[in-house]
Amino acid sequence: MAREAALAACLEAVLGSRSSANRVFELLEPLAGQEEPEDIVSAARSCSRLFGALLERRELFVGPLPDQDASLGESYSAEDKYRIWMRHRYRDCVGCLGELMGHEAFQVKELALCTLMKFVALEAQYPLIKIEWKGTLTFPCDLLKVVVDGLLPTDEDASLLISRFQEYMEYDDVRYFVMKAVTASVGQVMQKTKERPLPFYQQNVFSLISPINMPNKESEMVKFMVKQDNREELKLSRLQAHRQVFEKMWLTFLKHKLPTGLYKKVLVILHDSVLPYMNEPTLMMDFLTVAYGIGGAISLLALNGLFILIHQHNLEYPDFYKKLYSLLDPSIYHVKYRARFFHLTDLFLSSSHLPAYLVAAFIKRLSRLALTAPPEALLMVIPFICNLFRRHPACRVLVHRPGGPADMSEDPYVMEEEEPSKSRALESSLWEIQSLQNHYHPDVAKAAAVLNHSLSEMEDDISGLLELSAYELFDKEVKKKAVDIPLEFEQVRGLFGKKNDIFAEHFSLD
């Protein structure tokens, strides 16, 4: 309390008389020293009130800031000398607050962030740059860059502080300049690593840019921190300019090697939160094709973005189906992204113009992998295969082939062949599905038995089966009502077929 009272008295003295201006160092000193978090917080609040008032009173020098020693010359009036000197103290305060965004105590980080953003708002209202002509942009970009640099440390996770900052991203101009600052930061920081990933830094960048909510129409851009009279003449007010900055930011971020976990996070949101807001989504083609070639879960996740580029932007990918076929391995029935993969595979195999050998290869490989799949996956993949037969009648030879292979040893299908056209799938039969008719789970056996009969013309809706889990399957079985099963043909009427009252007659207590 004594420290707070001393700071309050110092603040009142500095604001009350210029003769006490030197006491500003008493307010700045705790920000730079190894003080207790409570003392730092008190000093930061005092500095916030001091420089906030000086900005509003226009007592800080406006224009390019002269060197402090040079300002002591006779060419400046006493008023200018004071304003220049105090502007240097303001710059010192901003520098200290930027450092405090990396403090170990979160309350200090948060207050430093909020104080800097208060200064951003005040500088936007009372700019420290000379307005040469009407329409000069007065947004304090340099000050905002200090904030962005503080949000993107290279040695720790700053996601909590970044989440606190998200409320400021609702301002269209703040979001615009944050995106520009992030682009510059990524270029500078990643250039020094020689393509070596920086997990903390890159994760912080992703935490900052992934929640960005881009406007869909120019008319939605109405919330600005800086009030400009002729905003319509500025690039800042145009949606295309925002999309250009957004696009450049993501391309700069994604051109550097990402940690595997972050690769997956990017691909999960890319199709929905990034591609629709780019001026030229096809610029993501290289990133997505490289990701598609990596294999495993990353390839599965890249399918979403590739689907958009292929169907909406006419991307040509010559070996697309060959790669999609190679993704079919035992893990597809167990991966976290199973539903997404099968939904997209269903779309890619929906065209009736696909050659029969290609569809047959997919059917056969899915059937072979089904032999080791869990029940919840089988209840999805069997209707999936049935839909492929409905779309491509030429493949029904796999079901109706008299004298076909009876087991794996006689099957001409080559599971290890990477080229679908050379897998000999059309020469085979679906003995795998027939074997599933003896599956231990009754629902699986019933689903597999559908191929014993003629398929209906209407496709099965598999959307509700894509997310089916083992827990849901078990829960469904548990909730089934038990049916009374008769153990005898006729109801028992007594021990030897007589009425029970005969026992009462012979074993009466009388």
XYZ file of C-alpha atoms in Angstrom:
510
model
C 0.000 0.000 0.000
C 2.856 2.354 0.817
C 4.377 1.692 -2.600
C 1.068 2.424 -4.349
C 0.658 5.642 -2.401
C 4.174 6.734 -3.365
C 3.514 5.998 -7.040
C 0.194 7.858 -6.894
C 1.895 10.899 -5.365
C 4.630 10.761 -8.008
C 2.036 10.535 -10.800
C 0.139 13.533 -9.423
C 3.356 15.531 -9.198
C 4.448 14.806 -12.794
C 1.026 15.641 -14.208
C 0.646 18.680 -11.986
C 3.920 20.483 -12.678
C 6.580 20.251 -15.373
C 9.182 21.091 -12.760
C 8.579 17.558 -11.388
C 9.010 15.908 -14.784
C 12.170 14.083 -13.663
C 10.106 12.073 -11.200
C 8.812 10.066 -14.164
C 11.867 7.833 -13.639
C 10.361 6.757 -10.310
C 7.421 5.348 -12.286
C 9.563 3.720 -14.970
C 12.142 2.155 -12.648
C 9.946 -0.739 -11.370
C 9.123 -1.697 -14.982
C 12.762 -2.384 -15.801
C 13.930 -3.879 -12.487
C 13.489 -7.253 -10.803
C 10.525 -6.151 -8.720
C 7.683 -8.183 -7.246
C 4.742 -8.699 -9.676
C 2.479 -6.539 -7.475
C 4.910 -3.610 -7.642
C 5.302 -3.988 -11.415
C 1.525 -3.995 -11.828
C 1.179 -0.813 -9.747
C 3.921 0.935 -11.733
C 2.405 -0.164 -15.074
C -0.982 1.239 -14.063
C 0.601 4.524 -13.045
C 2.475 4.749 -16.375
C -0.750 3.944 -18.200
C -2.511 6.871 -16.544
C 0.467 9.198 -17.000
C 1.125 8.670 -20.703
C -2.558 8.277 -21.443
C -3.110 11.753 -20.029
C -0.088 13.181 -21.860
C -1.355 11.790 -25.178
C -4.791 13.276 -24.608
C -3.273 16.627 -23.588
C -1.035 16.556 -26.682
C 2.068 17.013 -24.528
C 4.180 14.485 -26.451
C 6.241 15.604 -29.451
C 4.485 15.031 -32.791
C 6.525 14.008 -35.812
C 9.846 12.181 -36.369
C 11.450 12.000 -32.931
C 14.802 13.852 -32.768
C 17.747 12.402 -30.882
C 17.519 13.345 -27.232
C 20.930 15.102 -27.166
C 20.226 16.980 -30.391
C 16.982 18.275 -28.956
C 18.902 20.257 -26.335
C 20.116 22.685 -29.005
C 18.878 26.213 -29.372
C 16.772 25.374 -32.427
C 14.012 23.975 -30.198
C 11.816 25.973 -27.874
C 11.478 25.065 -24.199
C 8.046 23.618 -24.977
C 9.439 21.375 -27.724
C 12.358 20.287 -25.544
C 9.914 19.155 -22.847
C 7.724 17.312 -25.348
C 10.702 15.617 -27.009
C 12.109 14.590 -23.628
C 8.767 13.195 -22.471
C 8.235 11.425 -25.799
C 11.549 9.602 -25.171
C 10.242 8.554 -21.739
C 7.079 7.287 -23.431
C 9.221 5.239 -25.819
C 11.126 3.808 -22.829
C 7.820 2.850 -21.233
C 6.645 1.094 -24.413
C 9.927 -0.824 -24.585
C 9.603 -1.963 -20.964
C 5.994 -3.063 -21.503
C 7.055 -5.059 -24.556
C 9.639 -6.848 -22.391
C 7.063 -7.448 -19.652
C 4.878 -9.389 -22.104
C 7.427 -12.153 -21.549
C 7.272 -11.960 -17.724
C 6.717 -15.203 -15.830
C 3.625 -13.848 -14.022
C 0.526 -13.866 -16.213
C -1.041 -10.853 -14.488
C 2.020 -8.824 -15.503
C 1.859 -10.100 -19.101
C -1.844 -9.346 -19.342
C -1.533 -5.826 -17.936
C 1.415 -5.067 -20.245
C -0.644 -6.242 -23.238
C -3.740 -4.249 -22.251
C -1.684 -1.111 -21.524
C 0.034 -1.273 -24.905
C -3.313 -1.737 -26.664
C -4.662 1.259 -24.727
C -1.740 3.266 -26.110
C -2.537 1.942 -29.617
C -6.095 3.245 -29.295
C -4.918 6.605 -27.938
C -2.223 7.032 -30.598
C -4.848 6.251 -33.209
C -7.000 9.055 -31.767
C -4.130 11.444 -30.997
C -1.491 10.496 -33.589
C 2.210 11.172 -32.980
C 2.859 11.575 -36.712
C 2.384 14.781 -38.658
C -0.659 14.728 -40.919
C 0.750 16.032 -44.197
C -2.493 15.811 -46.128
C -6.070 14.863 -45.552
C -6.456 11.107 -45.526
C -3.013 10.294 -44.123
C -3.250 6.941 -42.347
C -2.652 7.522 -38.649
C -2.672 3.956 -37.364
C 0.298 3.326 -34.969
C 1.754 0.342 -36.863
C 5.115 0.428 -35.045
C 3.448 0.263 -31.653
C 1.254 -2.633 -32.749
C 4.372 -4.467 -33.972
C 5.740 -4.317 -30.394
C 2.543 -6.070 -29.272
C 2.745 -8.738 -31.983
C 6.407 -9.441 -31.210
C 5.470 -9.858 -27.551
C 2.743 -12.361 -28.488
C 5.173 -14.512 -30.483
C 8.040 -15.612 -28.203
C 10.333 -18.355 -29.505
C 10.864 -20.162 -26.207
C 7.437 -20.560 -24.571
C 3.776 -21.210 -25.296
C 1.890 -17.899 -25.347
C -1.548 -19.289 -26.248
C -3.190 -17.964 -23.060
C -1.988 -14.406 -23.699
C -2.937 -14.709 -27.372
C -6.472 -15.735 -26.403
C -6.657 -12.581 -24.268
C -5.646 -10.549 -27.326
C -8.372 -11.972 -29.592
C -10.939 -9.357 -28.568
C -8.828 -6.682 -30.296
C -8.864 -8.684 -33.539
C -12.520 -7.754 -33.973
C -11.347 -4.342 -35.218
C -10.857 -4.532 -38.977
C -7.854 -2.207 -39.008
C -6.173 -3.946 -36.040
C -6.632 -7.305 -37.772
C -5.211 -5.902 -41.021
C -2.033 -4.548 -39.411
C -1.607 -7.590 -37.173
C -1.570 -9.775 -40.288
C 1.081 -7.536 -41.853
C 3.142 -7.611 -38.657
C 2.899 -11.418 -38.438
C 4.077 -11.752 -42.046
C 7.112 -9.575 -41.307
C 7.842 -11.440 -38.073
C 7.720 -14.903 -39.677
C 10.040 -13.768 -42.453
C 12.581 -12.369 -39.997
C 12.490 -15.132 -37.379
C 12.334 -18.189 -39.648
C 15.073 -16.883 -41.932
C 17.540 -17.296 -39.064
C 16.716 -20.977 -38.454
C 17.835 -22.297 -41.865
C 14.589 -24.277 -42.351
C 14.760 -25.802 -38.865
C 11.316 -25.759 -37.197
C 10.772 -23.567 -34.149
C 7.935 -25.430 -32.376
C 7.027 -22.778 -29.773
C 7.239 -19.856 -32.180
C 5.326 -21.560 -34.994
C 2.650 -22.782 -32.593
C 2.255 -19.233 -31.252
C 1.891 -17.885 -34.787
C -0.760 -20.513 -35.521
C -2.602 -19.694 -32.268
C -2.693 -16.040 -33.332
C -3.734 -16.429 -36.979
C -5.969 -19.513 -36.945
C -8.948 -17.842 -35.168
C -8.916 -14.857 -37.555
C -12.487 -14.228 -38.620
C -12.310 -12.719 -42.094
C -15.300 -10.743 -43.410
C -17.225 -12.176 -46.346
C -18.368 -8.849 -47.774
C -17.034 -5.319 -47.784
C -20.215 -4.084 -46.129
C -19.319 -6.142 -43.040
C -16.168 -4.058 -42.465
C -17.589 -1.401 -40.167
C -15.602 -1.730 -36.921
C -12.393 0.318 -36.959
C -10.227 1.529 -34.101
C -9.021 4.529 -36.137
C -11.787 6.883 -37.239
C -10.843 7.984 -40.776
C -12.981 10.588 -42.541
C -12.337 9.318 -46.070
C -11.922 5.630 -45.344
C -13.410 4.614 -48.669
C -10.307 5.961 -50.415
C -7.929 3.781 -48.367
C -6.850 0.220 -49.175
C -7.669 -0.555 -45.563
C -11.386 -0.337 -46.321
C -11.314 -2.780 -49.235
C -11.961 -6.457 -48.786
C -9.564 -7.412 -51.571
C -6.692 -5.674 -49.743
C -7.503 -7.607 -46.572
C -7.558 -10.855 -48.517
C -4.208 -10.071 -50.114
C -2.622 -9.507 -46.695
C -4.348 -12.637 -45.317
C -3.108 -14.695 -48.267
C 0.471 -13.426 -48.005
C 0.529 -14.128 -44.266
C -0.531 -17.764 -44.673
C 1.774 -18.392 -47.637
C 4.713 -16.954 -45.686
C 3.857 -19.103 -42.671
C 3.378 -22.328 -44.646
C 6.484 -22.084 -46.811
C 8.622 -23.021 -43.804
C 8.854 -26.566 -42.475
C 6.270 -27.260 -39.763
C 6.390 -29.685 -36.831
C 4.237 -32.762 -37.561
C 1.591 -31.939 -34.956
C 1.214 -28.412 -36.297
C 1.031 -29.731 -39.868
C -2.103 -31.642 -38.882
C -3.679 -28.651 -37.126
C -3.159 -26.485 -40.214
C -4.683 -29.072 -42.555
C -7.727 -29.510 -40.311
C -8.752 -25.850 -40.740
C -7.255 -25.062 -44.158
C -10.266 -25.970 -46.315
C -12.745 -24.116 -44.132
C -10.925 -21.134 -42.599
C -8.183 -20.285 -45.107
C -8.903 -21.250 -48.736
C -12.316 -19.484 -48.968
C -10.724 -16.142 -48.003
C -7.767 -16.162 -50.377
C -7.784 -14.176 -53.620
C -5.982 -17.058 -55.342
C -6.547 -20.362 -53.509
C -4.530 -22.196 -56.178
C -1.385 -20.732 -54.582
C -1.874 -23.432 -51.921
C -1.459 -26.136 -54.539
C 2.231 -26.811 -53.797
C 1.685 -26.995 -50.047
C -1.255 -29.392 -50.388
C 0.372 -31.661 -52.962
C 3.490 -31.960 -50.801
C 1.311 -32.728 -47.763
C -0.662 -35.300 -49.785
C 2.582 -37.057 -50.645
C 3.821 -37.322 -47.053
C 1.563 -40.245 -46.185
C -0.369 -41.273 -43.093
C -2.761 -38.920 -41.317
C -1.237 -35.857 -43.004
C -2.209 -37.197 -46.437
C -5.727 -37.936 -45.211
C -6.105 -34.388 -43.922
C -4.735 -32.863 -47.141
C -7.666 -34.425 -49.032
C -10.058 -31.677 -47.913
C -7.997 -28.875 -49.422
C -7.244 -30.853 -52.573
C -10.931 -31.591 -53.012
C -11.684 -27.840 -53.069
C -8.867 -27.089 -55.525
C -9.837 -29.979 -57.842
C -13.587 -29.345 -57.880
C -13.736 -25.560 -57.588
C -10.458 -24.381 -59.126
C -9.746 -27.056 -61.773
C -6.530 -28.331 -60.216
C -5.039 -31.196 -62.237
C -3.371 -33.964 -60.221
C -2.374 -36.782 -62.612
C -1.677 -39.512 -60.015
C -4.401 -38.495 -57.609
C -6.308 -41.805 -57.553
C -3.110 -43.817 -57.399
C -2.132 -41.883 -54.272
C -5.634 -42.181 -52.825
C -5.477 -45.946 -53.392
C -2.114 -46.126 -51.592
C -3.674 -44.479 -48.540
C -5.843 -47.544 -48.001
C -3.977 -49.400 -45.287
C -5.094 -51.081 -42.021
C -4.919 -47.772 -40.123
C -7.772 -46.128 -42.051
C -10.349 -48.003 -39.969
C -8.776 -46.771 -36.734
C -7.533 -43.217 -37.365
C -9.070 -40.170 -35.750
C -9.970 -38.721 -39.155
C -11.726 -41.846 -40.485
C -15.072 -40.114 -41.043
C -13.529 -37.264 -43.011
C -11.475 -39.643 -45.156
C -14.398 -41.869 -46.134
C -16.666 -38.893 -46.784
C -14.157 -37.459 -49.260
C -13.311 -40.855 -50.775
C -17.035 -41.340 -51.361
C -17.126 -38.016 -53.229
C -14.050 -38.815 -55.313
C -15.497 -42.198 -56.330
C -18.954 -40.821 -57.128
C -18.266 -40.118 -60.820
C -19.780 -42.686 -63.187
C -16.942 -42.000 -65.665
C -14.284 -43.722 -63.562
C -12.929 -46.926 -65.175
C -14.243 -50.193 -63.740
C -10.744 -51.512 -62.955
C -10.097 -48.496 -60.706
C -13.332 -48.807 -58.710
C -12.879 -52.584 -58.488
C -9.394 -52.068 -57.017
C -10.830 -49.788 -54.314
C -13.637 -52.257 -53.555
C -11.259 -55.182 -53.318
C -8.709 -53.386 -51.160
C -11.373 -52.098 -48.770
C -12.798 -55.631 -48.530
C -9.403 -57.172 -47.796
C -8.688 -54.606 -45.083
C -12.160 -55.226 -43.645
C -11.040 -58.673 -42.462
C -9.191 -57.035 -39.557
C -11.436 -54.001 -39.040
C -13.472 -53.363 -35.864
C -17.282 -53.849 -36.016
C -18.099 -50.127 -35.975
C -15.925 -49.615 -39.083
C -17.431 -52.643 -40.842
C -20.961 -51.318 -40.372
C -19.829 -48.259 -42.327
C -17.624 -49.795 -45.014
C -20.009 -52.560 -46.134
C -22.754 -50.057 -47.160
C -19.946 -47.931 -48.657
C -18.930 -50.874 -50.891
C -22.575 -51.556 -51.785
C -22.921 -47.943 -52.961
C -19.898 -48.391 -55.223
C -21.588 -51.407 -56.838
C -24.751 -49.338 -57.408
C -22.768 -46.570 -59.151
C -20.584 -48.930 -61.178
C -22.592 -51.990 -62.309
C -19.576 -53.303 -64.269
C -17.948 -54.159 -60.926
C -20.749 -56.527 -59.889
C -18.793 -59.333 -61.499
C -16.872 -59.410 -58.198
C -20.043 -60.666 -56.497
C -21.535 -62.817 -59.245
C -18.572 -64.911 -60.363
C -19.277 -68.659 -60.350
C -16.217 -70.696 -59.550
C -14.276 -67.696 -58.257
C -11.427 -67.971 -55.744
C -12.518 -69.607 -52.527
C -9.809 -68.119 -50.309
C -6.756 -65.903 -50.298
C -4.373 -68.509 -51.712
C -6.344 -68.712 -54.990
C -7.140 -65.008 -55.261
C -5.494 -63.331 -58.313
C -5.780 -59.896 -56.654
C -2.341 -58.451 -55.822
C -2.696 -56.546 -52.574
C 0.871 -55.180 -52.646
C 0.529 -53.631 -56.129
C 0.540 -49.816 -55.911
C -0.889 -49.300 -59.393
C -4.678 -50.012 -59.343
C -4.677 -51.004 -63.041
C -2.182 -53.825 -62.321
C -3.852 -55.174 -59.186
C -6.046 -57.674 -61.157
C -9.016 -56.758 -58.967
C -11.590 -57.397 -61.729
C -10.400 -61.018 -61.959
C -11.168 -61.598 -58.300
C -14.279 -62.038 -56.167
C -15.472 -60.751 -52.816
C -14.864 -63.824 -50.694
C -13.844 -61.434 -47.902
C -17.382 -60.043 -47.590
C -18.765 -63.576 -47.722
C -16.525 -64.529 -44.822
C -17.853 -61.552 -42.862
C -21.300 -63.147 -43.048
C -20.026 -65.381 -40.248
C -18.806 -62.440 -38.146
C -19.291 -62.670 -34.382
C -21.256 -59.424 -34.329
C -24.799 -60.086 -35.621
C -25.192 -56.617 -37.153
C -22.016 -57.082 -39.210
C -23.116 -60.528 -40.394
C -26.523 -59.105 -41.368
C -24.926 -56.184 -43.262
C -22.569 -58.499 -45.156
C -25.466 -60.786 -46.150
C -26.993 -57.948 -48.224
C -24.726 -58.907 -51.124
C -26.440 -62.313 -51.322
C -29.466 -60.540 -52.788
C -30.049 -58.011 -55.548
C -29.122 -54.510 -54.446
C -31.767 -51.797 -54.485
C -31.327 -48.884 -56.873
C -31.254 -46.278 -54.097
C -27.916 -45.748 -52.369
C -27.519 -46.259 -48.632
C -27.039 -43.087 -46.598
C -23.733 -43.653 -44.822
C -23.462 -40.164 -43.284
C -24.820 -41.394 -39.965
C -22.387 -44.327 -39.921
C -19.153 -42.400 -40.544
C -18.841 -41.284 -36.916
C -20.044 -44.563 -35.389
C -17.878 -45.524 -32.414
C -17.302 -48.740 -30.481
C -18.909 -47.128 -27.425
C -22.107 -46.323 -29.359
C -22.229 -49.845 -30.728
C -21.826 -51.348 -27.262
C -24.367 -48.934 -25.784
C -26.886 -49.911 -28.453
C -26.477 -53.607 -27.638
C -26.816 -53.002 -23.904
C -30.051 -51.059 -24.350
C -31.704 -53.765 -26.412
C -34.763 -55.172 -24.663
C -34.457 -58.809 -23.690
C -36.985 -61.094 -25.384
C -38.616 -63.890 -23.378
C -37.460 -67.169 -24.842
C -39.727 -70.197 -24.151
C -37.839 -73.156 -22.721
C -40.806 -75.637 -22.955
C -43.477 -76.147 -25.576
C -46.244 -76.492 -22.969
C -46.519 -74.688 -19.686
C -45.618 -76.853 -16.664
C -48.631 -77.730 -14.569
C -46.973 -79.763 -11.839
C -44.082 -81.990 -11.001
C -45.576 -84.999 -12.776
C -47.953 -83.204 -15.063
C -50.756 -82.918 -12.487
C -52.138 -79.852 -10.829
C -50.197 -78.472 -7.905
C -53.168 -78.808 -5.554
C -52.547 -82.553 -5.354
C -49.498 -81.747 -3.229
C -51.589 -79.660 -0.903
C -53.884 -82.643 -0.437
C -51.142 -85.145 0.502
C -48.867 -82.795 2.424
C -51.531 -80.998 4.409
C -50.617 -80.074 7.972
C -53.822 -81.703 9.112
